[in-house]
Coordinates of C-alpha atoms in Angstrom, one line a residue:
Chain A
M52 CA 0.1 -0.1 -0.1
V53 CA 1.5 3.3 -1.1
T54 CA 0.4 6.4 1.1
Q55 CA 0.9 10.0 0.2
T56 CA -0.2 11.4 3.5
P57 CA 0.8 10.0 6.9
P58 CA -1.4 7.2 7.5
K59 CA -3.8 8.0 10.0
S60 CA -5.0 4.7 11.1
K61 CA -3.2 3.4 14.2
K62 CA -5.3 0.4 14.4
N63 CA -2.9 -1.7 12.4
P64 CA 0.1 -2.2 14.2
Q65 CA 1.9 -3.2 11.0
L66 CA 1.5 0.1 9.6
V67 CA 4.0 1.3 12.3
L68 CA 6.8 0.3 10.2
D69 CA 5.1 2.7 7.6
I70 CA 4.9 5.6 9.9
F71 CA 8.5 4.9 10.6
I72 CA 9.5 5.1 7.1
W73 CA 7.5 8.2 6.4
E74 CA 8.8 10.0 9.5
A75 CA 12.2 8.9 8.4
T76 CA 12.0 10.4 5.0
Q77 CA 10.6 13.7 6.4
N78 CA 13.3 14.2 8.8
K79 CA 16.2 12.7 6.7
E80 CA 18.7 14.9 8.2
K81 CA 17.9 14.2 11.8
D82 CA 17.7 10.5 11.1
L83 CA 20.7 10.4 9.0
R84 CA 22.7 11.9 11.9
S85 CA 21.3 9.5 14.4
M86 CA 21.4 6.8 12.1
D87 CA 25.0 7.8 10.7
G88 CA 27.2 5.3 12.5
A89 CA 24.6 4.6 15.0
S90 CA 23.9 1.1 15.9
T91 CA 20.6 -0.5 14.8
K92 CA 19.7 -0.3 18.5
G93 CA 18.8 3.5 17.8
V94 CA 16.6 2.7 14.9
L95 CA 15.0 -0.2 16.7
S96 CA 14.4 1.9 19.8
H97 CA 12.7 4.7 17.5
L98 CA 10.6 1.9 16.0
S99 CA 9.6 0.5 19.4
L100 CA 8.7 4.1 20.6
L101 CA 6.4 4.3 17.6
E102 CA 5.0 1.2 18.3
V103 CA 4.1 1.8 21.7
Q104 CA 2.6 5.2 20.8
A105 CA 0.6 3.3 18.1
R106 CA -0.8 0.9 20.9
S107 CA -1.5 3.3 23.3
R108 CA -3.6 5.5 21.0
K109 CA -5.6 2.2 20.2
T110 CA -6.4 1.6 23.9
Q111 CA -7.3 5.1 24.9
P112 CA -11.0 5.5 25.0
R113 CA -12.5 7.4 22.1
Q114 CA -14.3 9.9 24.4
P115 CA -16.8 11.4 22.1
S116 CA -18.2 8.2 20.4
R117 CA -17.9 6.4 23.6
V118 CA -20.3 8.5 25.4
K119 CA -22.7 8.5 22.2
E120 CA -22.5 4.7 22.5
L121 CA -23.5 4.5 26.1
K122 CA -26.3 7.1 25.7
A123 CA -27.7 5.1 23.0
K124 CA -27.6 1.7 25.3
A125 CA -29.1 3.6 28.0
E126 CA -32.1 4.9 25.9
A127 CA -32.6 1.3 24.5
L128 CA -32.8 -0.1 28.2
M129 CA -35.3 2.7 29.0
T130 CA -37.4 1.9 26.0
Q131 CA -37.3 -1.7 27.0
R132 CA -38.2 -1.1 30.6
D133 CA -41.1 1.2 29.6
Q134 CA -42.3 -1.5 27.4
L135 CA -42.3 -4.0 30.1
K136 CA -43.7 -1.7 32.5
A137 CA -46.6 -1.2 29.9
E138 CA -47.1 -4.9 29.4
I139 CA -47.3 -5.5 33.1
E140 CA -49.9 -2.9 33.8
T141 CA -52.0 -4.0 30.8
H142 CA -51.8 -7.6 32.2
K143 CA -52.9 -6.4 35.5
S144 CA -55.8 -4.3 33.8
L145 CA -56.9 -7.3 32.0
Q146 CA -56.9 -9.7 35.1
K147 CA -59.0 -7.0 36.9
L148 CA -61.5 -6.8 34.0
R149 CA -61.9 -10.7 33.7
A150 CA -62.1 -11.0 37.5
S151 CA -65.0 -8.4 37.3
M152 CA -66.7 -10.0 34.3
D153 CA -66.4 -13.4 36.0
K154 CA -68.1 -12.1 39.1
Q155 CA -71.0 -10.3 36.8
C156 CA -71.4 -13.7 35.2
T157 CA -72.0 -15.8 38.3
H158 CA -74.4 -13.1 39.6
E159 CA -76.3 -13.2 36.4
E160 CA -77.6 -16.6 37.7
E161 CA -79.1 -15.4 40.9
E162 CA -80.7 -12.5 39.1
E163 CA -84.1 -13.3 37.5
E164 CA -85.2 -9.8 36.3
E165 CA -83.5 -8.7 32.9
E166 CA -84.3 -5.2 33.9
E167 CA -81.6 -5.3 36.6
E168 CA -79.1 -6.6 34.3
E169 CA -79.8 -4.0 31.6
E170 CA -79.3 -1.3 34.5
E171 CA -75.9 -2.8 35.3
E172 CA -74.9 -2.7 31.7
E173 CA -75.7 0.8 31.3
E174 CA -74.0 1.7 34.4
E175 CA -70.9 0.0 33.1
E176 CA -71.0 1.8 29.7
E177 CA -71.1 5.1 31.2
E178 CA -67.9 3.9 33.2
M179 CA -66.4 2.9 29.8
A180 CA -66.9 6.2 28.5
E181 CA -65.1 7.8 31.2
D182 CA -62.1 5.3 30.9
S183 CA -59.3 5.5 28.7
E184 CA -59.7 5.1 24.8
N185 CA -58.2 1.6 24.9
S186 CA -60.9 0.3 27.4
Q187 CA -63.2 -1.1 24.5
L188 CA -60.0 -2.9 23.3
L189 CA -59.3 -4.4 26.8
R190 CA -62.9 -5.4 27.4
L191 CA -62.7 -7.3 24.3
M192 CA -59.3 -9.0 25.2
A193 CA -60.7 -10.0 28.7
R194 CA -63.8 -11.4 27.1
H195 CA -61.7 -13.4 24.6
T196 CA -59.7 -15.1 27.5
Q197 CA -63.3 -15.7 29.3
L198 CA -64.3 -17.5 26.1
K199 CA -61.2 -19.6 25.8
D200 CA -61.5 -20.7 29.2
L201 CA -65.2 -21.6 29.0
L202 CA -64.6 -23.4 25.9
H203 CA -61.7 -25.4 27.8
A204 CA -64.0 -26.0 30.5
H205 CA -66.5 -27.7 28.1
D206 CA -63.7 -29.9 27.0
I207 CA -62.4 -30.9 30.2
I208 CA -65.8 -32.0 31.6
G209 CA -66.4 -34.2 28.9
G210 CA -68.2 -32.2 26.3
Y211 CA -68.6 -33.6 22.7
N212 CA -66.4 -30.9 21.2
V213 CA -68.6 -30.6 18.2
I214 CA -66.9 -29.0 15.2
K215 CA -68.5 -28.1 11.8
T216 CA -66.4 -29.2 9.0
R217 CA -66.3 -29.2 5.3
K218 CA -68.0 -25.8 5.1
G219 CA -71.0 -27.0 7.0
K220 CA -71.7 -30.3 5.3
G221 CA -70.0 -32.4 8.1
L222 CA -69.6 -32.7 11.9
C223 CA -67.1 -34.1 13.9
V224 CA -67.8 -35.3 17.5
S225 CA -65.2 -36.2 20.2
L226 CA -66.0 -38.5 23.0
T227 CA -64.0 -38.3 26.0
T228 CA -63.4 -41.4 28.6
A229 CA -62.2 -41.2 32.0
Y230 CA -62.3 -43.4 35.1
N231 CA -61.6 -42.3 38.8
G232 CA -60.2 -39.1 37.8
V233 CA -57.8 -40.5 35.0
Y234 CA -58.5 -39.5 31.5
L235 CA -58.4 -42.3 29.1
E236 CA -59.0 -42.8 25.5
N237 CA -60.6 -40.3 23.0
Y238 CA -63.0 -41.7 20.3
N239 CA -64.3 -39.7 17.3
L240 CA -67.1 -39.8 15.1
E241 CA -67.2 -38.0 11.7
M242 CA -70.6 -37.3 10.4
D243 CA -72.3 -36.1 7.0
L244 CA -75.1 -33.5 7.7
K245 CA -76.5 -33.8 4.1
P246 CA -78.8 -35.3 2.8
T247 CA -79.4 -36.8 6.3
L248 CA -77.3 -37.1 9.3
R249 CA -75.3 -40.1 9.3
I250 CA -72.0 -41.4 10.5
S251 CA -69.4 -41.5 7.7
R252 CA -66.2 -42.5 10.0
D253 CA -65.5 -43.5 13.4
N254 CA -62.6 -45.0 15.6
I255 CA -65.0 -46.7 18.0
P256 CA -63.9 -50.4 18.8
P257 CA -66.2 -52.9 16.9
F258 CA -67.5 -54.6 20.2
I259 CA -69.5 -51.3 21.0
P260 CA -72.8 -51.6 19.4
L261 CA -72.4 -48.0 17.3
K262 CA -74.8 -49.2 14.4
S263 CA -77.7 -50.5 16.7
L264 CA -77.4 -47.3 18.9
A265 CA -77.6 -45.1 15.9
E266 CA -80.6 -47.0 14.6
Q267 CA -82.2 -46.8 18.2
S268 CA -81.5 -43.1 18.6
N269 CA -83.3 -40.0 17.1
M270 CA -80.0 -38.4 16.2
E271 CA -81.4 -36.3 13.4
T272 CA -83.7 -34.4 15.7
D273 CA -81.4 -34.6 18.7
I274 CA -78.0 -35.7 18.4
R275 CA -77.7 -36.5 22.2
T276 CA -80.2 -39.4 21.8
L277 CA -77.2 -41.1 20.1
L278 CA -74.1 -39.4 22.0
D279 CA -75.3 -40.1 25.6
P280 CA -75.8 -43.8 25.2
L281 CA -72.7 -44.2 23.1
S282 CA -70.6 -42.3 25.9
Q283 CA -72.2 -44.4 28.7
H284 CA -71.0 -47.5 26.7
L285 CA -67.4 -46.1 25.8
N286 CA -67.1 -44.9 29.5
A287 CA -68.0 -48.2 31.1
F288 CA -65.8 -50.0 28.8
A289 CA -63.0 -47.5 29.8
G290 CA -63.8 -48.2 33.4
R291 CA -63.9 -51.9 33.2
K292 CA -60.7 -51.8 31.2
Q293 CA -58.9 -49.7 33.7
Q294 CA -60.0 -51.8 36.5
L295 CA -58.5 -54.7 34.9
K296 CA -55.2 -52.7 34.3
L297 CA -55.2 -52.0 38.0
V298 CA -55.8 -55.5 39.2
K299 CA -52.6 -56.6 37.0
E300 CA -50.6 -53.8 38.6
L301 CA -51.8 -53.8 42.1
H302 CA -52.4 -57.2 42.9
K303 CA -49.7 -59.5 41.8
S304 CA -50.9 -62.5 43.9
V305 CA -54.2 -62.6 42.1
Q306 CA -54.0 -64.5 38.6
V307 CA -56.0 -63.2 35.7
M308 CA -57.1 -66.4 34.1
E309 CA -59.4 -65.0 31.3
S310 CA -60.6 -61.5 30.0
N311 CA -62.1 -60.5 26.8
A312 CA -61.9 -57.4 24.5
L313 CA -65.1 -55.8 25.7
C314 CA -64.0 -56.4 29.2
S315 CA -67.1 -58.0 30.0
L316 CA -65.8 -61.1 31.3
L317 CA -63.3 -61.6 33.9
V318 CA -61.9 -64.7 35.8
L319 CA -59.5 -64.4 38.7
M320 CA -57.8 -66.9 40.6
F321 CA -57.5 -66.4 44.4
T322 CA -55.4 -68.2 46.9
V323 CA -56.9 -68.5 50.3
P324 CA -54.2 -68.1 52.9
R325 CA -53.4 -71.0 55.5
E326 CA -54.7 -73.7 53.2
K327 CA -53.5 -72.4 50.0
T328 CA -56.6 -73.4 48.3
A329 CA -57.3 -71.7 45.0
V330 CA -60.8 -70.2 44.4
L331 CA -61.7 -69.1 40.9
C332 CA -63.7 -66.1 40.7
S333 CA -65.9 -65.3 37.7
L334 CA -67.1 -61.8 37.1
E335 CA -69.9 -61.2 34.5
Y336 CA -70.5 -57.7 33.4
T337 CA -73.5 -58.5 31.2
D338 CA -74.8 -54.7 31.3
H339 CA -72.1 -53.1 29.3
T340 CA -73.2 -49.7 30.3
R341 CA -71.8 -50.5 33.8
C342 CA -68.4 -50.7 35.6
L343 CA -69.7 -53.3 37.9
P344 CA -70.6 -56.9 37.5
T345 CA -74.0 -58.3 37.2
R346 CA -72.9 -61.6 38.5
V347 CA -70.0 -62.9 40.7
H348 CA -69.5 -66.7 40.9
F349 CA -66.9 -68.6 43.0
E350 CA -65.6 -72.1 42.4
C351 CA -63.5 -74.1 44.7
E352 CA -62.5 -77.6 45.7
D353 CA -63.8 -77.0 49.0
K354 CA -67.4 -76.9 48.1
G355 CA -68.5 -75.5 51.1
L356 CA -66.3 -72.2 50.6
P357 CA -68.5 -70.2 48.4
D358 CA -71.6 -70.5 51.0
S359 CA -69.4 -69.5 54.0
P360 CA -70.5 -66.2 55.4
E361 CA -67.3 -64.5 54.5
W362 CA -67.2 -65.5 50.9
K363 CA -71.1 -64.4 50.7
K364 CA -69.9 -61.0 51.9
N365 CA -67.1 -61.1 49.3
G366 CA -69.5 -61.8 46.7
S367 CA -71.6 -58.7 47.7
L368 CA -68.4 -56.6 47.7
L369 CA -67.5 -57.7 44.3
M370 CA -71.0 -56.6 43.2
E371 CA -70.8 -53.4 44.8
T372 CA -67.2 -52.2 44.7
P373 CA -64.8 -51.9 41.6
V374 CA -62.7 -55.1 41.6
H375 CA -59.3 -53.5 42.3
K376 CA -60.7 -51.8 45.4
A377 CA -62.6 -55.0 46.4
L378 CA -59.5 -57.0 46.3
I379 CA -57.7 -54.5 48.8
T380 CA -60.5 -55.2 51.1
M381 CA -60.6 -58.9 50.8
K382 CA -56.6 -58.9 51.3
K383 CA -57.2 -56.8 54.4
M384 CA -59.9 -59.2 55.9
G385 CA -57.2 -62.0 55.2
D386 CA -59.7 -63.8 52.9
I387 CA -57.1 -64.1 50.1
V388 CA -53.5 -63.8 49.7
Chain B
M285 CA -7.6 20.6 25.1
M286 CA -7.5 17.0 24.6
E287 CA -7.0 16.5 28.4
K288 CA -10.0 18.8 29.3
M289 CA -12.4 16.9 26.9
S290 CA -11.0 13.5 28.6
E291 CA -11.9 14.8 31.9
E292 CA -15.5 15.6 31.0
N293 CA -16.0 12.4 29.1
I294 CA -14.9 10.1 31.8
E295 CA -17.3 11.8 34.1
D296 CA -20.0 11.4 31.7
V297 CA -19.1 7.7 31.0
R298 CA -19.1 6.9 34.7
V299 CA -22.5 8.4 35.2
L300 CA -23.9 6.7 32.2
E301 CA -22.5 3.4 33.1
A302 CA -24.0 3.6 36.5
Q303 CA -27.4 4.6 35.0
I304 CA -27.0 1.6 32.6
E305 CA -26.3 -0.8 35.5
H306 CA -29.5 0.6 37.2
L307 CA -31.4 0.0 34.1
Q308 CA -30.3 -3.5 33.5
A309 CA -31.4 -4.4 37.1
E310 CA -34.8 -2.8 36.6
V311 CA -35.2 -4.6 33.2
A312 CA -34.2 -7.9 34.8
A313 CA -36.6 -7.5 37.7
L314 CA -39.5 -6.7 35.2
Q315 CA -38.7 -9.6 33.0
R316 CA -38.9 -12.2 35.9
Q317 CA -42.5 -10.5 36.6
Q318 CA -43.4 -10.8 33.1
Q319 CA -42.3 -14.7 33.1
D320 CA -44.5 -15.2 36.2
N321 CA -47.2 -13.4 34.4
H322 CA -46.8 -15.7 31.3
K323 CA -47.0 -18.7 33.5
D324 CA -50.7 -18.0 33.9
I325 CA -52.1 -19.8 30.8
T326 CA -55.2 -17.7 30.6
F327 CA -53.1 -14.7 29.8
H328 CA -50.7 -16.4 27.6
L329 CA -51.3 -14.7 24.3
R330 CA -51.2 -15.5 21.0
G331 CA -52.1 -14.5 17.4
H332 CA -54.5 -11.5 17.4
M333 CA -54.5 -11.2 21.1
Q334 CA -50.7 -10.5 21.0
D335 CA -51.3 -8.0 18.4
A336 CA -53.9 -6.2 20.7
M337 CA -51.6 -6.3 23.6
S338 CA -48.9 -4.8 21.4
Y339 CA -51.2 -1.9 20.4
V340 CA -52.2 -1.3 23.8
C341 CA -48.7 -1.0 25.0
G342 CA -48.1 1.5 22.6
Q343 CA -45.8 -0.5 20.2
K344 CA -48.0 0.0 17.2
Q345 CA -49.1 3.1 15.3
A346 CA -52.4 4.8 16.1
G347 CA -53.7 4.0 12.8
E348 CA -53.5 0.4 13.4
K349 CA -56.3 0.6 16.0
E350 CA -59.1 -0.2 13.5
K351 CA -57.4 -3.2 12.2
V352 CA -56.6 -4.7 15.6
L353 CA -60.1 -4.0 16.9
S354 CA -61.7 -5.6 14.0
K355 CA -59.6 -8.6 13.7
L356 CA -60.1 -9.3 17.3
T357 CA -63.8 -8.8 17.1
E358 CA -64.0 -11.3 14.5
E359 CA -62.1 -13.8 16.4
V360 CA -64.2 -13.1 19.6
E361 CA -67.6 -13.5 17.6
E362 CA -66.2 -17.0 16.3
L363 CA -65.6 -18.0 20.0
E364 CA -69.1 -16.8 21.1
E365 CA -70.7 -19.1 18.1
D366 CA -68.5 -21.9 19.3
L367 CA -69.5 -21.5 22.8
K368 CA -73.2 -21.5 21.9
R369 CA -72.8 -24.7 19.9
Q370 CA -70.9 -26.4 22.6
T371 CA -73.5 -25.4 25.1
Q372 CA -76.3 -26.7 22.8
M373 CA -74.7 -29.9 22.0
N374 CA -73.5 -30.5 25.8
G375 CA -76.8 -29.7 27.4
I376 CA -74.8 -28.0 29.9
S377 CA -74.7 -24.3 30.3
L378 CA -71.4 -22.9 31.9
N379 CA -71.1 -19.3 33.1
S380 CA -67.8 -19.1 34.5
C381 CA -64.4 -20.9 34.4
T382 CA -61.7 -19.6 36.6
T383 CA -58.2 -21.1 36.3
K384 CA -55.4 -20.8 38.7
T385 CA -51.9 -22.1 37.7
L386 CA -50.2 -23.9 40.5
Q387 CA -47.4 -25.3 38.9
S388 CA -46.0 -24.8 35.5
S389 CA -42.7 -26.6 34.3
G390 CA -41.6 -28.0 31.0
R391 CA -43.2 -31.2 31.6
Q392 CA -46.0 -30.7 34.1
L393 CA -48.8 -28.3 34.4
V394 CA -51.0 -28.3 37.5
Q395 CA -54.1 -26.0 37.5
Q396 CA -57.0 -25.3 40.0
L397 CA -60.1 -24.9 38.1
C398 CA -63.5 -23.4 39.5
V399 CA -66.4 -24.2 37.0
S400 CA -69.9 -22.9 37.7
G401 CA -73.0 -23.1 35.6
H402 CA -76.4 -25.0 35.4
C403 CA -78.0 -27.7 33.6
S404 CA -81.8 -27.0 32.9
E405 CA -82.7 -25.8 36.3
L406 CA -80.1 -27.4 38.1
V407 CA -77.2 -25.2 39.5
F408 CA -73.8 -26.3 40.4
Q409 CA -70.4 -25.3 41.0
V410 CA -67.3 -27.8 40.7
E411 CA -63.7 -27.1 41.8
F412 CA -61.0 -29.5 41.0
Q413 CA -57.2 -29.7 40.4
L414 CA -56.3 -30.8 36.9
S415 CA -52.6 -32.0 36.3
E416 CA -51.1 -32.7 32.9
V417 CA -48.0 -34.6 32.7
K418 CA -46.1 -35.2 29.4
K419 CA -45.1 -38.8 28.8
G420 CA -43.7 -39.2 25.5
Q421 CA -45.9 -38.1 22.8
R422 CA -49.1 -38.2 24.9
S423 CA -50.0 -36.3 27.7
E424 CA -51.7 -37.7 30.9
R425 CA -54.5 -35.8 32.4
T426 CA -55.8 -36.4 35.9
I427 CA -58.2 -34.9 38.2
S428 CA -57.7 -34.7 42.1
D429 CA -59.4 -33.0 44.8
L430 CA -62.9 -32.9 43.4
N431 CA -65.5 -30.6 45.3
V432 CA -69.1 -30.2 43.9
V433 CA -71.6 -27.8 45.4
M434 CA -75.2 -28.0 44.5
D435 CA -78.4 -27.0 46.2
T436 CA -79.5 -30.6 47.3
S437 CA -82.3 -29.4 49.3
D438 CA -84.6 -30.9 47.2
L439 CA -82.4 -33.5 45.8
Q440 CA -81.9 -36.1 48.8
N441 CA -81.5 -38.8 46.0
F442 CA -78.6 -37.1 44.5
S443 CA -76.6 -36.2 47.6
S444 CA -75.3 -39.8 48.4
F445 CA -74.2 -39.9 44.5
L446 CA -72.4 -36.5 44.8
S447 CA -70.3 -37.8 47.9
G448 CA -69.4 -40.9 45.9
V449 CA -68.3 -39.0 42.9
E450 CA -66.3 -36.6 45.0
E451 CA -64.4 -39.6 46.4
S452 CA -63.9 -41.3 43.1
R453 CA -63.0 -38.1 41.4
D454 CA -65.2 -38.9 38.5
L455 CA -65.8 -35.5 37.0
L456 CA -67.0 -36.7 33.8
L457 CA -69.5 -39.3 35.3
F458 CA -70.9 -36.3 37.3
F459 CA -71.6 -34.3 34.5
R460 CA -73.1 -37.4 32.4
T461 CA -75.5 -38.2 35.5
L462 CA -76.4 -34.6 36.1
R463 CA -77.5 -34.3 32.5
T464 CA -79.5 -37.5 32.5
F465 CA -81.0 -36.6 35.8
S466 CA -82.0 -33.4 34.4
D467 CA -83.5 -34.8 31.3
R468 CA -85.7 -37.3 33.3
C469 CA -86.7 -34.4 35.7
D470 CA -87.7 -32.3 32.5
D471 CA -89.6 -35.5 31.3
R472 CA -91.7 -35.3 34.5
R473 CA -92.1 -31.6 34.6
R474 CA -93.3 -31.6 30.9
T475 CA -95.7 -34.5 31.7
F476 CA -97.1 -33.0 35.0
Q477 CA -97.6 -29.6 33.2
H478 CA -99.3 -31.1 30.2
F479 CA -102.0 -32.8 32.3
Q480 CA -102.4 -29.7 34.6
V481 CA -103.2 -27.8 31.4
Y482 CA -105.4 -30.8 30.1
S483 CA -107.3 -31.0 33.1
G484 CA -107.8 -27.4 33.2
Q485 CA -109.2 -27.5 29.6
M486 CA -111.4 -30.5 30.6
T487 CA -112.7 -28.2 33.2
I488 CA -113.9 -25.5 30.7
E489 CA -116.1 -28.2 28.9
K490 CA -117.7 -30.2 31.7
Y491 CA -115.9 -31.4 34.5
P492 CA -114.2 -29.8 37.5
S493 CA -110.3 -29.8 37.6
V494 CA -108.8 -32.8 39.2
V495 CA -105.3 -32.3 38.6
S496 CA -103.2 -30.1 41.1
L497 CA -99.4 -29.8 41.6
P498 CA -99.0 -28.9 45.4
G499 CA -95.3 -28.7 45.2
G500 CA -95.3 -26.9 41.9
C501 CA -94.3 -28.5 38.3
R502 CA -90.9 -29.5 39.4
S503 CA -92.1 -31.7 42.4
A504 CA -92.4 -35.2 42.3
V505 CA -96.0 -35.4 43.2
M506 CA -99.1 -34.9 41.2
T507 CA -102.6 -35.3 43.2
L508 CA -105.9 -36.2 41.5
N509 CA -108.8 -35.6 43.5
H510 CA -112.6 -35.0 42.3
P511 CA -114.2 -32.3 44.3
E512 CA -117.3 -34.2 44.7
L513 CA -115.2 -36.8 46.4
P514 CA -113.1 -34.7 48.9
G515 CA -111.8 -37.4 51.1
C516 CA -110.5 -39.6 48.2
V517 CA -107.2 -38.6 46.8
L518 CA -104.9 -40.4 44.4
F519 CA -101.1 -39.3 44.3
V520 CA -99.0 -40.0 41.5
H521 CA -95.4 -40.1 42.9
W522 CA -92.8 -39.7 40.1
S523 CA -89.5 -40.0 41.6
V524 CA -86.2 -39.8 39.7
E525 CA -83.6 -42.0 41.6
V526 CA -79.9 -41.8 41.2
S527 CA -77.6 -44.6 42.4
R528 CA -74.2 -44.3 43.8
E529 CA -72.7 -45.5 40.5
G530 CA -74.6 -42.8 38.9
R531 CA -77.6 -44.7 37.1
V532 CA -80.6 -42.7 36.8
T533 CA -83.8 -44.5 37.2
P534 CA -87.4 -43.0 37.1
K535 CA -89.8 -44.7 39.6
I536 CA -93.5 -43.8 39.2
E537 CA -96.0 -45.1 41.7
L538 CA -99.9 -44.4 42.4
L539 CA -100.7 -44.1 45.9
T540 CA -104.1 -43.8 47.1
K541 CA -105.5 -42.1 50.0
I542 CA -109.3 -43.6 50.5
P543 CA -111.1 -43.2 53.7
E544 CA -112.0 -46.6 55.4
K545 CA -115.8 -46.0 55.1
A546 CA -115.4 -45.7 51.3
L547 CA -113.2 -48.8 51.1
Q548 CA -115.9 -50.7 52.9
L549 CA -118.4 -49.5 50.4
F550 CA -116.3 -50.9 47.8
P551 CA -115.2 -54.4 48.8
S552 CA -113.8 -55.3 45.3
Q553 CA -110.2 -54.9 44.6
A554 CA -110.9 -52.1 42.2
V555 CA -109.8 -49.4 44.7
S556 CA -107.6 -51.0 46.8
G557 CA -105.6 -52.6 44.2
A558 CA -105.1 -49.5 42.4
A559 CA -101.3 -49.4 42.8
E560 CA -100.6 -52.6 41.5
A561 CA -103.0 -52.0 38.6
F562 CA -101.1 -48.7 37.9
Q563 CA -97.8 -50.5 37.5
S564 CA -99.3 -52.9 34.9
L565 CA -100.7 -49.9 33.1
L566 CA -97.2 -48.2 33.3
R567 CA -95.7 -51.5 31.5
I568 CA -98.2 -51.6 28.9
L569 CA -99.0 -47.8 28.0
G570 CA -95.8 -46.1 29.4
P571 CA -95.9 -43.1 31.7
E572 CA -97.8 -40.6 30.0
A573 CA -101.0 -42.8 28.9
A574 CA -100.8 -44.7 32.1
V575 CA -101.4 -41.4 34.0
E576 CA -103.9 -40.1 31.5
S577 CA -106.0 -43.3 32.2
V578 CA -106.1 -42.4 35.8
I579 CA -106.8 -38.9 35.4
M580 CA -110.0 -39.8 33.1
A581 CA -111.0 -42.3 35.8
V582 CA -110.9 -39.8 38.6
S583 CA -112.5 -37.3 36.5
L584 CA -115.5 -39.8 36.2
S585 CA -115.3 -38.8 32.6
Q586 CA -118.0 -39.9 30.1
D587 CA -115.7 -39.7 27.3
T588 CA -114.2 -43.1 27.4

């Protein structure tokens, strides 16, 4: 790189050499005298002096632009802080609005006169006009959160989540199952609305009598006449299935001899303590809308055992209590291992 | 000259650096507060809601207001429609749902929900804890701490079911049963009201009104009494029973209150055997027709 003027950039230490050369050519006489007969030490010491000067100019803060830099940073932080404050304040306002909306909705239940409600609404509208110009938007936002929560609640309590599909030509229904507080399988129905309401697709297990329930129902006038019994069947099945799962998990000493896909038949083998006799227990669930058996039967080599008072009690227990819970009691009573 | 400038600038720099440190601390504290706010799922804003929030916080131009407002209004209207549809389809009307996030980590979310509403005339308030735990691709949802509040003053047969359902945390069973129970009660009310009107109409023609509902149209009892036979009253007792398991069974019975003297005058089984006879009628004709027959009989109607 050839320079006409002294190189201004001190950032590149390698230019120190250029500076030296330039200065040397400018002060030929001075340097010639010092260089004349001078050892390389003199040249080297001048070179290192220039190097030190160049370095110190690099590390010394550029006062004017440093202040500018810091001012910009401070402004950015202030903007960020104000933005955060605004968001947090808005959040608070939304929470307050939402809380008052919720209160209003619960009280609407108790008020029977519409006149009272209208009066309240008028009062609120007046208040709103006095509020800031954003109050309309804030109310809308609060209502949005309220609606989302209500829709979530419908889902959680086992609602059918009916969605219109294919631009109103179809319907999608979801059936939730749960047992003892545990949410289990979800089943779905896809239906055509035109020309008449009919089921087009489903993932209902084949042993659930969907077709006959649909035929017996009044689904075109009231879809719940199909969905309610269907949900009952599915939830009862899910409950029986869950009970079987719990028996296997919690009662390893009880052997599951037989079960079927619908979980409408369960055969268990108990071991009586002391004598170590085996008792075969059959549970028949002929009512598929229930989680409890319709018949309990014991079989044992000891023919008298099933008629004993303890086992008659166990029979009633198994008819009235879910099997996994009944087994806990039977173990406690010492009737089974 | 250079030195004087350096002095001023060093002072400025120090002041600015201190200010920046203070601001950074403020921002960090506010960010922590905002993170806490975001844990509350209800106010976790996305899409048009986020746009609206940005507008309110002054991040957007004043001209944007109309656009933000109209987009959000459209979305809120869609949600209102959706809610109407769910309410109609589920047969349950919810008027409030408040959630409180108790725990929110990457894998687990625990919320306390309080849901209130009504199913036909039956008002309820349900409170429970909902946990969602991510297990692989699926998430497991469980309910705990279920508490159900209903005005059971006239729902004696419902209260044993309620305590059972709280114990077993069967939230969905509660709502299924509530709806079925409400449907059967509505059946009763419609039938009773129909006969009250029907009997009233008969009055206009020739016969005095024999039907009365002393407890109102939502009660379980309808009385039949011909004014010319003041001591003789027939009661149609229509109860809707709920087992602990959640099975809803309507039970209709005919009870008679006939003075001894009258019974002596009519030794035949016709009067004393009325209760059993009614059960047969029920089996053959169903509730409405059976009740109608009894009303016709009590009205001493000449039309049959």
